[in-house]
Rosetta silent file (secondary structure, phi, psi, omega in degrees, C-alpha in Angstrom):
SEQUENCE: MAYPAAVVEIAFDDGPYVVSPTWTDVTAYVRELTIDRGVNDDWNLVASGSATVVLSNRDRRFDPFYTSGPYYGKLLPRRQIRIRATHSSGIS
SCORE:     score description
SCORE:     0.000 S_00000001
   1 L     0.000  130.925 -177.806  -37.406  -48.245   52.885 S_00000001
   2 L   -79.251  146.405  177.053  -38.447  -45.461   50.550 S_00000001
   3 L   -76.685  149.887  175.679  -37.758  -41.833   51.370 S_00000001
   4 L   -71.543  153.853  177.619  -40.717  -39.492   51.861 S_00000001
   5 E   -96.578  134.092 -178.989  -41.534  -37.034   49.099 S_00000001
   6 E   -81.796  145.178  173.609  -41.444  -33.339   50.010 S_00000001
   7 E  -124.880  122.623 -179.105  -44.364  -30.995   49.339 S_00000001
   8 E  -114.941  127.429 -178.207  -43.586  -27.257   49.358 S_00000001
   9 E  -132.481  145.659  179.500  -46.402  -24.720   49.521 S_00000001
  10 E  -126.730  140.786  177.140  -46.435  -20.912   49.773 S_00000001
  11 L   -95.690   84.767 -177.497  -49.261  -18.640   50.933 S_00000001
  12 L   -70.190  -30.629 -172.667  -48.962  -15.901   48.287 S_00000001
  13 L   -92.138   -7.920 -173.558  -52.340  -14.304   49.058 S_00000001
  14 L  -121.966  150.937  179.894  -52.119  -14.123   52.859 S_00000001
  15 L   -74.738 -178.347 -174.479  -49.977  -12.199   55.318 S_00000001
  16 L   -72.489  -16.987 -175.126  -47.566  -13.628   57.879 S_00000001
  17 L  -111.618   11.800  178.050  -50.095  -13.874   60.730 S_00000001
  18 L   -72.469  129.475 -175.379  -53.057  -15.504   58.968 S_00000001
  19 L   -73.483  -41.735 -179.903  -54.040  -18.641   60.887 S_00000001
  20 L  -122.921   78.333 -177.385  -55.529  -20.598   57.959 S_00000001
  21 L   -74.409  165.215  173.639  -53.848  -19.333   54.786 S_00000001
  22 L   -90.662  119.611 -174.515  -54.583  -20.446   51.235 S_00000001
  23 L   -94.384  141.087  174.228  -51.663  -22.593   50.106 S_00000001
  24 E  -115.449  123.266 -178.135  -50.228  -22.747   46.565 S_00000001
  25 E   -75.797  121.312  177.830  -48.231  -25.872   45.724 S_00000001
  26 L  -118.214   18.972 -176.177  -44.817  -24.978   44.235 S_00000001
  27 H   -57.935  -35.649 -178.510  -43.260  -28.447   44.589 S_00000001
  28 H   -65.500  -17.573 -177.437  -42.787  -28.795   40.825 S_00000001
  29 H  -104.984    3.861  179.757  -40.434  -25.771   40.866 S_00000001
  30 E   -77.858  122.697  177.384  -38.232  -26.849   43.796 S_00000001
  31 E   -96.920  -32.555 -178.256  -34.640  -27.398   42.684 S_00000001
  32 E  -151.456  141.351 -179.669  -33.083  -27.871   46.104 S_00000001
  33 E  -139.324  123.141  179.138  -34.404  -28.319   49.634 S_00000001
  34 E  -128.810  128.285  179.037  -32.292  -28.334   52.801 S_00000001
  35 E  -127.819  128.789  175.460  -33.717  -28.648   56.323 S_00000001
  36 E  -120.396  126.662 -178.813  -31.679  -28.520   59.538 S_00000001
  37 E  -137.419  159.668  172.370  -33.424  -29.274   62.827 S_00000001
  38 E   109.595 -179.937 -179.511  -32.571  -30.123   66.406 S_00000001
  39 L   -88.057  134.410 -177.310  -30.325  -29.029   69.238 S_00000001
  40 L   -70.142  -37.997  179.670  -26.752  -28.098   68.295 S_00000001
  41 L  -151.192  176.063 -177.048  -25.192  -29.369   71.545 S_00000001
  42 L   -70.128  -19.757 -177.150  -26.090  -30.671   75.006 S_00000001
  43 L   -90.386  -11.790 -178.726  -25.830  -27.215   76.605 S_00000001
  44 L   -89.122  119.957 -176.728  -28.290  -25.511   74.281 S_00000001
  45 L   -87.081  -17.917 -177.146  -31.828  -25.650   75.675 S_00000001
  46 L  -105.319  125.513  177.538  -33.563  -24.188   72.631 S_00000001
  47 L   -79.680  128.855  178.322  -33.871  -26.272   69.487 S_00000001
  48 E  -105.178  158.070  178.380  -33.153  -24.232   66.382 S_00000001
  49 E  -152.278  151.979  176.927  -34.224  -24.986   62.863 S_00000001
  50 E  -150.851  155.409  176.948  -33.825  -23.597   59.379 S_00000001
  51 E  -138.623  141.164  175.374  -34.895  -24.438   55.861 S_00000001
  52 E  -123.771  124.940  178.842  -33.528  -23.343   52.504 S_00000001
  53 E  -120.687  123.254  176.350  -35.676  -23.733   49.385 S_00000001
  54 E  -106.254  122.794 -177.451  -34.240  -22.997   45.940 S_00000001
  55 E  -104.784  145.228  174.218  -36.906  -22.525   43.255 S_00000001
  56 L   -77.306  129.205 -177.853  -36.514  -22.834   39.486 S_00000001
  57 L  -122.357   32.636 -177.551  -37.258  -19.505   37.829 S_00000001
  58 L   -59.621  -37.432 -179.732  -36.690  -20.451   34.177 S_00000001
  59 L   -96.032    9.982  175.837  -40.061  -19.082   33.088 S_00000001
  60 L    66.151   21.389 -179.441  -39.697  -16.040   35.439 S_00000001
  61 L   -66.369  -24.254  178.829  -42.786  -16.976   37.470 S_00000001
  62 L  -104.273   18.553  176.189  -40.974  -15.977   40.691 S_00000001
  63 L   -90.137  115.169 -175.902  -39.612  -12.698   39.263 S_00000001
  64 L   -67.164  -13.970 -179.066  -41.372   -9.821   41.104 S_00000001
  65 L  -101.593   -1.301 -179.650  -40.855   -7.483   38.119 S_00000001
  66 L   -88.541  102.863 -172.871  -42.249   -9.831   35.437 S_00000001
  67 L   -68.097  -19.321  178.765  -45.777   -8.497   34.868 S_00000001
  68 L   -89.692   -1.400 -178.303  -46.886  -11.593   32.898 S_00000001
  69 L   -72.853  150.625 -178.098  -45.956  -13.968   35.725 S_00000001
  70 L   -67.432  -19.994 -178.624  -48.704  -15.859   37.585 S_00000001
  71 L  -111.597   18.773  179.990  -47.542  -14.479   40.953 S_00000001
  72 L   -60.317  130.901 -178.382  -46.961  -10.858   39.900 S_00000001
  73 L    85.702   -7.527 -178.795  -47.886   -8.554   42.773 S_00000001
  74 L  -111.048   -6.753 -178.778  -47.908  -11.476   45.225 S_00000001
  75 L   -86.784   82.671 -175.286  -44.146  -11.958   45.661 S_00000001
  76 L  -119.521  158.121  178.012  -43.836  -10.017   48.891 S_00000001
  77 L   -66.113  157.560  174.136  -41.663  -10.449   52.001 S_00000001
  78 L    64.856   33.007  171.955  -42.835  -12.489   54.999 S_00000001
  79 L   -81.335  144.273  179.460  -45.119  -14.879   53.110 S_00000001
  80 L   -73.993  145.478  175.772  -45.713  -18.151   54.917 S_00000001
  81 E  -130.220  141.807 -179.568  -44.130  -21.311   53.551 S_00000001
  82 E  -127.581  130.466  177.438  -45.070  -24.873   54.475 S_00000001
  83 E  -119.263  121.426  179.838  -42.905  -27.933   53.909 S_00000001
  84 E  -123.499  166.828  175.753  -44.529  -31.333   54.389 S_00000001
  85 E  -123.831  134.710  175.695  -43.510  -34.899   53.691 S_00000001
  86 E  -106.726  131.330  177.160  -45.736  -37.488   52.077 S_00000001
  87 E  -107.419  172.126  178.873  -45.178  -41.134   52.898 S_00000001
  88 L   -64.047  -22.165 -179.746  -46.700  -44.162   51.257 S_00000001
  89 L   -94.287   -1.342  179.285  -49.207  -44.268   54.124 S_00000001
  90 E   140.183 -161.007 -176.664  -50.262  -40.607   53.831 S_00000001
  91 E  -103.451  139.136  174.888  -49.163  -37.093   54.779 S_00000001
  92 L  -121.947    0.000    0.000  -47.329  -36.180   57.975 S_00000001
């Protein structure tokens, strides 16, 4: 069985509370992706989750001080990020 392929998107143009943000696909620049989900033990009632995304910055596109970068002025805190998985049968 083949593993699903990850799709990572960031909403550079929209704030943290926008319901339908405009997504920018940054999957080609993902170097590492780690996702932890679920309940830690039987006594914990709240499921916690975290994700770590490491992006390649060789061309300085994710450098907030690089004025020639495509995302200059858009690399701000609290931007939404979306991680999806694509399967052979579609997107989930």
